[in-house]
Coordinates of C-alpha atoms and ligand atoms in Angstrom, one line a residue:
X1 CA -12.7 -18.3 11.5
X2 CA -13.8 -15.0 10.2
X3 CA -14.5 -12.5 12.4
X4 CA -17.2 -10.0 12.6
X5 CA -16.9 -6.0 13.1
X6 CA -18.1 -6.5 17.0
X7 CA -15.6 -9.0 17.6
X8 CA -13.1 -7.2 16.2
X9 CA -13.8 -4.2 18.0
X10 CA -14.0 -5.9 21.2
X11 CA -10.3 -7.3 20.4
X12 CA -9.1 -3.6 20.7
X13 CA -10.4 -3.4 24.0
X14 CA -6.9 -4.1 25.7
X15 CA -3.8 -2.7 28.0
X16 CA -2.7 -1.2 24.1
X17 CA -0.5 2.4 24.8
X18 CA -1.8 4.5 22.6
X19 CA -0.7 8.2 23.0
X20 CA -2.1 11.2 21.3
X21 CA -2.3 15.2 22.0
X22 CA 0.2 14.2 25.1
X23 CA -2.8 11.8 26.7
X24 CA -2.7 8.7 26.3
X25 CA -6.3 6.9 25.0
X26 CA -8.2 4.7 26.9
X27 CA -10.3 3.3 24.5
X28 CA -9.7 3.5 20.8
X29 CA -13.4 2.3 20.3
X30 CA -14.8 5.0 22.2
X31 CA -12.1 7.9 22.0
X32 CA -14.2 10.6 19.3
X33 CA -10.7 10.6 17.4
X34 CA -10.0 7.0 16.3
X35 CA -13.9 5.4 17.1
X36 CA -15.3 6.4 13.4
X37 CA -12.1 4.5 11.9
X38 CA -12.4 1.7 14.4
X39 CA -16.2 1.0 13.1
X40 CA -15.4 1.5 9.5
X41 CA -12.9 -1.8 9.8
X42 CA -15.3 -3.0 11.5
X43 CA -17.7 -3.0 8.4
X44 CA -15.2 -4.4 5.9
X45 CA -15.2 -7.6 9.1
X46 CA -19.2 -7.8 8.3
X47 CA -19.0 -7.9 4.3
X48 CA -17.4 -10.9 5.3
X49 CA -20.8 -12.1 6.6
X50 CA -23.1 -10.8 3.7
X51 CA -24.7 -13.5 2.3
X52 CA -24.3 -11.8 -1.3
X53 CA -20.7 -11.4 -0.4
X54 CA -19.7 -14.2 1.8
X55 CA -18.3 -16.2 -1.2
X56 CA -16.3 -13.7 -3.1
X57 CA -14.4 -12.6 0.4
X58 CA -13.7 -16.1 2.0
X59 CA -12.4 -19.6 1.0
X60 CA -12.5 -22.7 3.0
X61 CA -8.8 -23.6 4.5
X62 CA -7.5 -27.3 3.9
X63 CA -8.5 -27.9 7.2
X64 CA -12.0 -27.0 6.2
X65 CA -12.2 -24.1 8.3
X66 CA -13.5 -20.6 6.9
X67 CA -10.8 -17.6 6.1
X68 CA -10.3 -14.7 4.7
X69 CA -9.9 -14.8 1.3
X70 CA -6.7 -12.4 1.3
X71 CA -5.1 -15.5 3.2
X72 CA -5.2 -17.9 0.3
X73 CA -1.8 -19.3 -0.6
X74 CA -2.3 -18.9 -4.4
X75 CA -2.1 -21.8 -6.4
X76 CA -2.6 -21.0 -9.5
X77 CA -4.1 -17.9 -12.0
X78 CA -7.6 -18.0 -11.1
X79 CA -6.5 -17.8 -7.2
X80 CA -4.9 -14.6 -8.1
X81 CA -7.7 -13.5 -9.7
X82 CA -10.2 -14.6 -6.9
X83 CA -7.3 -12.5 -4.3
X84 CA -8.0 -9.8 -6.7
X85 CA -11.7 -9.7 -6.7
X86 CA -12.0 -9.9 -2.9
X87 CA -9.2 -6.8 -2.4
X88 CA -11.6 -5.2 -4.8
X89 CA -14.6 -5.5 -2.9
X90 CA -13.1 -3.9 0.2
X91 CA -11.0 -1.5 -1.8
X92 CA -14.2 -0.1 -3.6
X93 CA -16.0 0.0 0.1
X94 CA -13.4 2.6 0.9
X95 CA -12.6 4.1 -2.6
X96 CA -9.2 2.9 -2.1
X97 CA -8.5 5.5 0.8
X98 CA -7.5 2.9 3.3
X99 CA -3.9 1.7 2.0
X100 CA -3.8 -0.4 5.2
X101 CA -7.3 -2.4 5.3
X102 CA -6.4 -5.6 7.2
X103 CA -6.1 -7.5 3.4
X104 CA -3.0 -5.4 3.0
X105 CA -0.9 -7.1 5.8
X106 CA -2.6 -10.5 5.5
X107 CA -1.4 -11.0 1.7
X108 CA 2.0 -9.8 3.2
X109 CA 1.8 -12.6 6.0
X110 CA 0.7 -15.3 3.3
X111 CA 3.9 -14.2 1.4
X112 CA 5.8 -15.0 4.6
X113 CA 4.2 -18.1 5.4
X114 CA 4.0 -19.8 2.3
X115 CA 8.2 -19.2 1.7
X116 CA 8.8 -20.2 5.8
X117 CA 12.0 -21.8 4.5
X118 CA 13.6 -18.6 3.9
X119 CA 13.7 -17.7 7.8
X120 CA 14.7 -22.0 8.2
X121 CA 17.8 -20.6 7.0
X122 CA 18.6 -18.9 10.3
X123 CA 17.5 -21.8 12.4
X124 CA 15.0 -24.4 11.9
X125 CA 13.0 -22.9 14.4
X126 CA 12.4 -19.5 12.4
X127 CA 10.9 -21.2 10.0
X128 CA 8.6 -23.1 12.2
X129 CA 8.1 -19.4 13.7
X130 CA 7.0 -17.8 10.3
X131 CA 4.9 -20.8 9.1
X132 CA 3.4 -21.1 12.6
X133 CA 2.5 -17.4 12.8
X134 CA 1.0 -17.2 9.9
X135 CA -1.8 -19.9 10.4
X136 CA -2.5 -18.1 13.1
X137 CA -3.0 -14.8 11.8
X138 CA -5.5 -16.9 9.3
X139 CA -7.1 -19.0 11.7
X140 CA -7.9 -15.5 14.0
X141 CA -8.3 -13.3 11.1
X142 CA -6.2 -10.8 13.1
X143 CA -5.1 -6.5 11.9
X144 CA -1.9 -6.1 12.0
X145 CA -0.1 -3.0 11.1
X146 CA 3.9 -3.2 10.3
X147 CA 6.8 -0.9 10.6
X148 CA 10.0 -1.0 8.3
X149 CA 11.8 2.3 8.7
X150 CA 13.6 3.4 11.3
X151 CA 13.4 7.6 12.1
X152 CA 14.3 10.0 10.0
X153 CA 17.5 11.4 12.7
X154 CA 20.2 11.6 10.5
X155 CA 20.1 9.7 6.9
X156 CA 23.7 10.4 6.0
X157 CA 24.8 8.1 8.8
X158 CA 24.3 3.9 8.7
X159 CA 22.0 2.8 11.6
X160 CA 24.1 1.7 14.1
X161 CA 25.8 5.0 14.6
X162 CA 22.3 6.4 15.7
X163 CA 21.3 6.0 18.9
X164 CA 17.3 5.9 18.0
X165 CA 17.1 3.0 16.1
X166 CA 15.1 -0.1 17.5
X167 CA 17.9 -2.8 17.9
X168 CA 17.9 -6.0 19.7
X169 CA 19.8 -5.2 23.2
X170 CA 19.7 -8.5 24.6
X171 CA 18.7 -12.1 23.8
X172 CA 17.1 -14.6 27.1
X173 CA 15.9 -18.0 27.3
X174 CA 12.4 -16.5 26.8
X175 CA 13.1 -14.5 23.9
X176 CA 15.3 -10.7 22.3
X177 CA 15.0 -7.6 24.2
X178 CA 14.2 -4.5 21.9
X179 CA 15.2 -1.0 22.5
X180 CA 14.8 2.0 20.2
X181 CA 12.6 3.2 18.2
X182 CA 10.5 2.6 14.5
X183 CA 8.4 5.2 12.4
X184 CA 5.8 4.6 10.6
X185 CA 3.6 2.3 12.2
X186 CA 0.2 3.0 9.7
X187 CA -2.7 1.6 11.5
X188 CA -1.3 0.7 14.5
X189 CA -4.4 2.2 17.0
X190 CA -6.6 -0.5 15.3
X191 CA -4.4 -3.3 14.8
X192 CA -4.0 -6.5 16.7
X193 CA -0.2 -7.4 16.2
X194 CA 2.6 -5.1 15.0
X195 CA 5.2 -6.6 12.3
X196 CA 8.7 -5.5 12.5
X197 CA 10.2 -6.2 9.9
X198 CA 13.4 -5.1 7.9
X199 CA 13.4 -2.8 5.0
X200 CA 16.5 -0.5 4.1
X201 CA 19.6 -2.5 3.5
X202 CA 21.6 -3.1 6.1
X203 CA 25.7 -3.9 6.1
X204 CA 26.4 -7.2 6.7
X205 CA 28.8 -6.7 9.2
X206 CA 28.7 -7.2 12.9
X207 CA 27.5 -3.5 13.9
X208 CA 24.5 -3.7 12.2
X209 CA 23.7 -7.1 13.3
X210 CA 21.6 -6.2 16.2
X211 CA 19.7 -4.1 14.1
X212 CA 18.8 -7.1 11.4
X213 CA 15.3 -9.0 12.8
X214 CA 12.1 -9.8 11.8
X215 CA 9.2 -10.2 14.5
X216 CA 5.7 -10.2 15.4
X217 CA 4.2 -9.2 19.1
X218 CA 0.9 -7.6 20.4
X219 CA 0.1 -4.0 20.0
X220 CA -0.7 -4.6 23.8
X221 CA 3.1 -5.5 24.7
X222 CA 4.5 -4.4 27.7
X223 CA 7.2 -1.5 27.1
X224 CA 5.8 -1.2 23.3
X225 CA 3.9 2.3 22.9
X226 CA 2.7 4.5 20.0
X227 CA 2.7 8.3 19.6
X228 CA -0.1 9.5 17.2
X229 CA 0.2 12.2 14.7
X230 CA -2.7 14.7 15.7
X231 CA -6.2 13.0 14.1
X232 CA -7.1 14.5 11.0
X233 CA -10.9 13.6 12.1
X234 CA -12.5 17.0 13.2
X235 CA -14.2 16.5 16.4
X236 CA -17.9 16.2 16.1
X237 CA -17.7 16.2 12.5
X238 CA -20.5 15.2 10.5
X239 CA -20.0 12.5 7.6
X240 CA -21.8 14.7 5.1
X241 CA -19.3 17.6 5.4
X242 CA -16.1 15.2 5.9
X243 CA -16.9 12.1 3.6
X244 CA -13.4 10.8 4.2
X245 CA -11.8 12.6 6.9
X246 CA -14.5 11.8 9.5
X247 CA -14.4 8.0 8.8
X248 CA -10.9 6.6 6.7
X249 CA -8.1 8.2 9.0
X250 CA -5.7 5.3 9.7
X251 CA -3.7 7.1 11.5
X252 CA 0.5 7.2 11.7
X253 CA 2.3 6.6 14.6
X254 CA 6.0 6.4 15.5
X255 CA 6.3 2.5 17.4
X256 CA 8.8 2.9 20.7
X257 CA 10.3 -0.3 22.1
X258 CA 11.1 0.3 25.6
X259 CA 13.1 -2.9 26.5
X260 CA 10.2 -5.1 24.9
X261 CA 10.4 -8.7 25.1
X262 CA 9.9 -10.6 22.0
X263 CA 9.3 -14.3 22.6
X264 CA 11.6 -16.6 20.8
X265 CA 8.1 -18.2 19.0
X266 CA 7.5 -14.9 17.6
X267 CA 11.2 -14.5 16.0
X268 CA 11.6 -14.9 12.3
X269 CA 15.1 -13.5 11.4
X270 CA 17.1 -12.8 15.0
X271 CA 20.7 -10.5 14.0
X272 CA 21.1 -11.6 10.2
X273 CA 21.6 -8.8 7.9
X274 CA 22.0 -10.8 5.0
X275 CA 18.7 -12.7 5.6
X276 CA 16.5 -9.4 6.2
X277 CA 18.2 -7.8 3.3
X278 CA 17.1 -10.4 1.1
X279 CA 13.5 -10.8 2.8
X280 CA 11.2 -9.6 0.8
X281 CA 12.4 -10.3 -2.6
X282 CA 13.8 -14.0 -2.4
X283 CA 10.4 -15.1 -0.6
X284 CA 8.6 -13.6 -3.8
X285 CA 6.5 -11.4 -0.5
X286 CA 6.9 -8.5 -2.3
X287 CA 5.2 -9.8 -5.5
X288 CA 2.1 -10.3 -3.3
X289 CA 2.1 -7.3 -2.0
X290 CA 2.6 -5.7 -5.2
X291 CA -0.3 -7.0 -6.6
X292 CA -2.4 -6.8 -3.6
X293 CA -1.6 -2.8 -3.4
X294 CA -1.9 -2.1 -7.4
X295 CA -6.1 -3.5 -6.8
X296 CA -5.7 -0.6 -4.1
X297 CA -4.6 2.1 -6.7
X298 CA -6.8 0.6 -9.3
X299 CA -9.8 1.0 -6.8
X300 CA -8.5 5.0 -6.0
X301 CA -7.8 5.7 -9.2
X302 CA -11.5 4.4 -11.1
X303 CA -12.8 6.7 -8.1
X304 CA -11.5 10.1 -8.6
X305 CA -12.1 9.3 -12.2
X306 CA -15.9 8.7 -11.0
X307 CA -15.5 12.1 -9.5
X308 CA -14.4 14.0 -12.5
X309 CA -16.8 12.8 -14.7
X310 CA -19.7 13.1 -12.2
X311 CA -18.3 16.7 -11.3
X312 CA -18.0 17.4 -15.5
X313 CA -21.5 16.8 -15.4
X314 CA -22.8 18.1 -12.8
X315 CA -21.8 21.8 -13.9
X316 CA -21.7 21.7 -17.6
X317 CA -18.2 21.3 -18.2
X318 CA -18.1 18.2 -19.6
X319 CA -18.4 19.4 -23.2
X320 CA -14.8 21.6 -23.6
X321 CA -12.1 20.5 -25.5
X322 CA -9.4 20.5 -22.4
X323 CA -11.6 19.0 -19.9
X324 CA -12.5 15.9 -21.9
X325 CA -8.4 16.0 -22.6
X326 CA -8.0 15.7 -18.6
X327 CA -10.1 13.1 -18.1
X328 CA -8.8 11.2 -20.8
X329 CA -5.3 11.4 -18.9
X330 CA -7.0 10.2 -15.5
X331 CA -9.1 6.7 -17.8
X332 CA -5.5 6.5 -19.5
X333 CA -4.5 5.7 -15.3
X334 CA -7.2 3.8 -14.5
X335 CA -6.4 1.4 -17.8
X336 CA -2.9 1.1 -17.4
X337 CA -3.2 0.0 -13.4
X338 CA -5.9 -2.6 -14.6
X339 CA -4.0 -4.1 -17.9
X340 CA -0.6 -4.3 -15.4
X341 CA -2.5 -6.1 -12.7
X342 CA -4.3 -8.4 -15.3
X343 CA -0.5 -9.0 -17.3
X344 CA 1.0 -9.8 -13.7
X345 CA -2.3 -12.5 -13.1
X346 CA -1.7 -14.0 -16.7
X347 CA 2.0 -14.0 -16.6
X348 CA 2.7 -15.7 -12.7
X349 CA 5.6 -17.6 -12.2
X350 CA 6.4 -20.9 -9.7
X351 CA 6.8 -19.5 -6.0
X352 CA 7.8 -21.5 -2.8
X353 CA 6.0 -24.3 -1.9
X354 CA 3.7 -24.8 -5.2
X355 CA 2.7 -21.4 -5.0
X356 CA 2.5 -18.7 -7.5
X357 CA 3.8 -15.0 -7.6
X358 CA 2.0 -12.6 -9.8
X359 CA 4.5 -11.6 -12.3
X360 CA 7.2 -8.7 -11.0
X361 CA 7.3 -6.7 -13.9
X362 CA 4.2 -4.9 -14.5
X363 CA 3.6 -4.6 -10.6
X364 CA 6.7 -2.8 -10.6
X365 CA 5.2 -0.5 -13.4
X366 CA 2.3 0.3 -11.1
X367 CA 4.9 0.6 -8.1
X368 CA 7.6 3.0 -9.5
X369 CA 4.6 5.2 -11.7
X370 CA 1.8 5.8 -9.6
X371 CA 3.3 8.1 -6.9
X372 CA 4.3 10.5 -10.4
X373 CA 0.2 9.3 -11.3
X374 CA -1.7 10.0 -8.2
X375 CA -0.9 13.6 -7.8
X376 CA -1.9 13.9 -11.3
X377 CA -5.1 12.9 -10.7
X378 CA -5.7 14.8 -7.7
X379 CA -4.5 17.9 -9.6
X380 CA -6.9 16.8 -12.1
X381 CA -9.9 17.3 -9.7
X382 CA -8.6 20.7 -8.3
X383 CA -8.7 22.1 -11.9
X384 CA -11.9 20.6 -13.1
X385 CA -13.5 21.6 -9.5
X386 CA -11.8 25.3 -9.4
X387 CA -13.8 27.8 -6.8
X388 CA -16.6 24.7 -7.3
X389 CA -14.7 23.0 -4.6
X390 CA -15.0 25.9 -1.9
X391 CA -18.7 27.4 -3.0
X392 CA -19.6 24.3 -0.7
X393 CA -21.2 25.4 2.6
X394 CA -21.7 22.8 5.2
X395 CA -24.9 20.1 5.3
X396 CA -26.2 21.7 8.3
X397 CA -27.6 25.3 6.0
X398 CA -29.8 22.8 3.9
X399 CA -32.0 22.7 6.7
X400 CA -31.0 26.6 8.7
X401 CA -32.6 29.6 7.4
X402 CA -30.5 30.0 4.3
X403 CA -32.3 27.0 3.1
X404 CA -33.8 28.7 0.3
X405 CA -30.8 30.3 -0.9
X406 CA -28.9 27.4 -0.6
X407 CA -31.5 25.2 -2.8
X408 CA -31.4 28.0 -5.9
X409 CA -27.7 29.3 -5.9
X410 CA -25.8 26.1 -5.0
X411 CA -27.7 24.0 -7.9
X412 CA -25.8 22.4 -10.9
X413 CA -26.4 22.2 -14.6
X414 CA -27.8 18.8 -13.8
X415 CA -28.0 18.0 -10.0
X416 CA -30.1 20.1 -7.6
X417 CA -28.1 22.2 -4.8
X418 CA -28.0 19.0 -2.2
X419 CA -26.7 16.5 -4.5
X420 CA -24.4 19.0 -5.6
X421 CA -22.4 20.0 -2.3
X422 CA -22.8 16.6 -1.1
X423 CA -20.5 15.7 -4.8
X424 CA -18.4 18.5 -4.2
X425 CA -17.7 18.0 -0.3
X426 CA -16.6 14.6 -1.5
X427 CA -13.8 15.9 -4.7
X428 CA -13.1 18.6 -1.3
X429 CA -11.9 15.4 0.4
X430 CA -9.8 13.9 -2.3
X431 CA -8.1 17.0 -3.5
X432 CA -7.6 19.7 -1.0
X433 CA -8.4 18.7 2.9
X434 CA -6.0 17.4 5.3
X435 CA -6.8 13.8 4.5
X436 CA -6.4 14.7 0.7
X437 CA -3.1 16.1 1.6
X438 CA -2.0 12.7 3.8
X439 CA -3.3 10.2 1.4
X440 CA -0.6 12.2 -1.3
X441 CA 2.0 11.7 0.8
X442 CA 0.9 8.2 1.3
X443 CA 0.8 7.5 -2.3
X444 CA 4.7 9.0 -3.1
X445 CA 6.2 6.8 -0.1
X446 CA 4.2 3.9 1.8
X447 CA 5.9 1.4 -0.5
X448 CA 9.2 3.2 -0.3
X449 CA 11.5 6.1 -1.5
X450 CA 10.6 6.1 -5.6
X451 CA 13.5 7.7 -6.2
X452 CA 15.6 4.8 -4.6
X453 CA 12.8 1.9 -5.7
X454 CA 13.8 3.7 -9.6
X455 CA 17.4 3.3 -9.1
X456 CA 16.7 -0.3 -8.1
X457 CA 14.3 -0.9 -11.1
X458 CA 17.6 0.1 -13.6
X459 CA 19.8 -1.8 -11.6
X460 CA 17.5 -5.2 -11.6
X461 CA 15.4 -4.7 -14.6
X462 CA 15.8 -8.5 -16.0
X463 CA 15.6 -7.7 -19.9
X464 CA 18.5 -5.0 -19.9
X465 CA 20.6 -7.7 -21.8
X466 CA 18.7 -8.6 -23.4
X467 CA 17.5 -5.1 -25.3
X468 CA 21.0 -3.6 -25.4
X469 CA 22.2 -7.2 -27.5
X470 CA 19.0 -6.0 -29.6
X471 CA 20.2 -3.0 -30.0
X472 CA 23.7 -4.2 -31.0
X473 CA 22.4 -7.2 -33.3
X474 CA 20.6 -3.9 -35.4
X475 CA 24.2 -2.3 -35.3
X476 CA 25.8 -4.8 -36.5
X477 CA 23.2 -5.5 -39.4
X478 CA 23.2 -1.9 -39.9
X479 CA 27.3 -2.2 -40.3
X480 CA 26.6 -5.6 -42.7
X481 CA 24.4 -3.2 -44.9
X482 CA 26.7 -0.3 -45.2
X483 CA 29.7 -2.8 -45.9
X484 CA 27.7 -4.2 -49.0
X485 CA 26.5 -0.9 -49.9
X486 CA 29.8 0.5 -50.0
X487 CA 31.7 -2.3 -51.7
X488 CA 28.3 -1.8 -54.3
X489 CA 29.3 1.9 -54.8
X490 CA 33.1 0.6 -55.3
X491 CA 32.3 -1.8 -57.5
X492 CA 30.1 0.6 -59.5
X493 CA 32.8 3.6 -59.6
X494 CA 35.5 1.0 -61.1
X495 CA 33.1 0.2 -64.0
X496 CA 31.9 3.4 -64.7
X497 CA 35.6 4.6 -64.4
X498 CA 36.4 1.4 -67.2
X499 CA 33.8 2.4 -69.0
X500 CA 34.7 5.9 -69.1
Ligands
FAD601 C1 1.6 8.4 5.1 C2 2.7 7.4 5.2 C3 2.4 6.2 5.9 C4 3.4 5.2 6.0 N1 3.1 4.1 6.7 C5 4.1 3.2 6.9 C6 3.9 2.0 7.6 O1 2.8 1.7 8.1 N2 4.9 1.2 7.9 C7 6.2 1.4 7.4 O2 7.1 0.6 7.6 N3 6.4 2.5 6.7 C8 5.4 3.4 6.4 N4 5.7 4.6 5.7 C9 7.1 4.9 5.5 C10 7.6 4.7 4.1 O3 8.1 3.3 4.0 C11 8.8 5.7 3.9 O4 8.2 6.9 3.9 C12 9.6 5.5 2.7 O5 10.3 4.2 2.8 C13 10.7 6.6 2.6 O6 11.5 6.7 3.7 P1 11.5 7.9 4.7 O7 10.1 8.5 4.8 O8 12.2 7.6 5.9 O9 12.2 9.0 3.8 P2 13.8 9.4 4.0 O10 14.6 8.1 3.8 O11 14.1 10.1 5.2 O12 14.0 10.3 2.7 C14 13.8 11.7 2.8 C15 14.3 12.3 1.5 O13 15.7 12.1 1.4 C16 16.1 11.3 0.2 N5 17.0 10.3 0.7 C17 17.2 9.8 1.9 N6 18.1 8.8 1.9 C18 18.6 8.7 0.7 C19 19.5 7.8 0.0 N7 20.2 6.9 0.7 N8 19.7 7.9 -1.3 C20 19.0 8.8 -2.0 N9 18.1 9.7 -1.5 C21 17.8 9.6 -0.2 C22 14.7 10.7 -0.2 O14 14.7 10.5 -1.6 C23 13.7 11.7 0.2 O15 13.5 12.6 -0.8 C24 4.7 5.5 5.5 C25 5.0 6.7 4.9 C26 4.0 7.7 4.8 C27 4.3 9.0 4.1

């Protein structure tokens, strides 16, 4: 089934512990700090009912049932590009400013569910558990968020000599008992199910065994609670003056187990370092992911280019020599995202279960480059925008008694004065507010530590061989050269020396 936005707003009507400014919230889809978010999910659930839109977003299941599209198992090239399309649609919807729209997770569950073998590996039932889970994510077209990492106490130590840490503190006929804690939990407020999965590696030894699982469980779990950052929505804020802030805030929270039972049927990986080590890669989940989160930096990227060139416009800059040579930088981004998403698409390779993984190596391009990229381009905006960004003031003096003023000394070179704060309250929102600030931190980490995820790209890259045997083949032709060169010039000297 796919759901629509009422239905999946009445699914976050539940017992869910939500805690923010030290109360805790009674009703996300009411609360004034998470109810705009809450209803702008809600629309990307009722594209999936637009007639015009209805067959780009969803796909029938083998069972004949309708899904959403960023469930498909892909199959071959054109799935991927269908995938593509429909991440697309919903990635435009929000300009790209909502890293964790449901698709994000679903394409991560489908990575999971198509390779359920993997987890079979730690007990036939795991696998059952992973393939099992994820029809039912599909078939209930569920949010969930998912949290990796566990908090930042004290990174020069391995996790089991930290006493904050989720770990598994018990195991009972009815499933593990969880204790401890997990940051970040992106989305969690509006989400269904939480994912806890592994991410940093873990020794395989028998310390860090308890802290080695992969599960699945209600955000409405007894003993599981989330604390909130403080919202970056203003209260009462109107849409006009906070394009983003006052509608796209997924929200962060830090995930804390407090002796949570995790049913055995929700288990994938239950104490196995080695398994959650290898996770992601050796199911081919990350590729997936990869390519479902480069459509997202595709979608942010063409936007903020939209903005420059609309803002170049709009005041007359558009004709200088060094502003033309910045926006060339940020349609140099844009270009680059697309051709690595559209090499991955061309270039997939076999995956489990006659699946297929959009190719690793561009995605990894796009992974390791954009958090250098995405500052960039918010730079970009703050210096084509200058005092343009503050000489805003808010929608409510189009209509007070500065009206007047507002209509003659706000205008553009091309846009009259309301067109022009309402552009400019928008480049405000994706350069220098709160959320601007959030969504840059976003863009450095949510797909982990670039500094680490480079180190890892040298140490994998699969063509390293290959290039340094190119590099020594040239040597060695080089050497061949010289040698003939030399015994030429030898040669040479002895009959010019006979001669002479
Ligand atoms: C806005 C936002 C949302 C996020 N949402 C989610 C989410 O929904 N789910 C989720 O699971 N995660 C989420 N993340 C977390 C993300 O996965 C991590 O930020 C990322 O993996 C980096 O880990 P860390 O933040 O713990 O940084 P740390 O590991 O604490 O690193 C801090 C600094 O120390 C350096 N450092 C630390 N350890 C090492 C080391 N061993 N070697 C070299 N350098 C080191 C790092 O390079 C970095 O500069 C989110 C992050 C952000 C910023």
């Amino acid at each position: 089934m796919t759901r629509t936005g009422r239905q999946y707003l009445d699914s976050l009507r539940d017992d869910r512990e939500i805690w923010i400014d030290g109360e805790r919230v009674r009703d996300v889809t009411q609360d004034p700090r998470f109810s705009a978010v809450a209803e702008s999910i809600a629309e990307l659930y009722d594209l999936q009912h637009d007639p015009k839109l209805r067959d780009k977003l969803t796909y029938l299941t083998a069972e004949g049932e309708p899904a959403g599209l960023s469930y498909i198992e892909p199959k071959s090239e054109s799935d991927l590009v269908r995938r593509r399309e429909m991440v697309k649609i919903w990635m435009d919807w929000t300009a790209g400013m909502m890293g964790r729209s449901p698709d994000f997770m679903n394409v991560h569950m489908t990575g999971i569910g198509s390779a359920y073998e993997y987890f079979a590996r730690g007990g036939e039932q795991f696998g059952k558990n992973a393939r099992n889970y994820y029809e039912y994510l599909r078939r209930n077209d569920l949010v969930l968020t998912h949290t990796l990492i566990n908090p930042q106490t004290d990174r020069s130590k391995p996790v089991h000599q930290q006493s904050t840490a989720a770990a598994i503190v018990k195991e009972t006929d009815a499933g593990i008992v969880v204790h401890g804690a997990r940051m970040i939990a992106t989305l969690a407020p509006f989400s269904n199910d939480i994912a806890v999965f592994p991410s940093t590696f873990l020794q395989v030894s028998e310390d860090a065994k308890p802290y080695a699982f992969a599960f699945s469980i209600p955000i409405a779990t007894k003993g599981l609670r989330f604390i909130c950052r403080p919202a970056i929505t203003p209260p009462n804020a109107r849409v006009q003056d906070y394009p983003f802030s006052a509608r796209l805030d997924e929200m962060d929270c830090v995930a804390i187990f407090d002796n949570v039972l995790v049913p055995w049927e929700r288990v994938f990986i239950n104490q196995q370092p080695k398994l959650g080590n290898g996770m992601f890669a050796e199911t081919g989940t990350i590729n997936q992911i990869m390519h479902q989160f480069a459509v997202k930096n595709l979608a942010k990227a063409e936007f903020l280019l939209g903005v420059a060139l609309s803002m170049a416009d709009a005041v007359g800059i558009s004709g200088f020599q060094h502003v033309q040579n910045h926006i060339h930088e940020m349609i140099n981004t844009v270009e680059l995202v697309r051709s690595c998403i559209r090499a991955s698409e061309v270039d997939c390779v076999p995956g489990p279960n006659g699946t297929v993984l959009p190719n690793d190596q561009p995605l990894q391009t796009v992974r390791t480059l954009f958090p250098q990229l995405y500052p960039r381009l918010v730079e970009t905006i703050q210096i084509l925008g200058a005092s343009g960004l503050v000489m805003v003031p808010s929608h409510e003096e189009l209509t007070s008694e500065r009206a007047a003023d507002v209509e003659r000394y706000y205008q553009g070179a091309t846009i009259p004065a309301d067109k022009r704060i309402q552009l400019f309250r928008i480049a405000w929102d994706i350069s220098c507010s709160s959320f601007a600030g959030r969504q840059t931190l976003y863009e450095r980490y949510f797909s982990g530590d670039p500094w680490r995820l480079g180190m890892l790209r040298y140490q994998n890259y699969p063509r390293s061989q290959e290039l340094k045997d190119r590099v020594s083949d040239f040597a060695r032709r080089t050497a061949e050269v010289d040698r003939q060169q030399q015994q030429k010039t030898e040669s040479l000297r002895e009959k010019n020396h006979v001669t002479a």
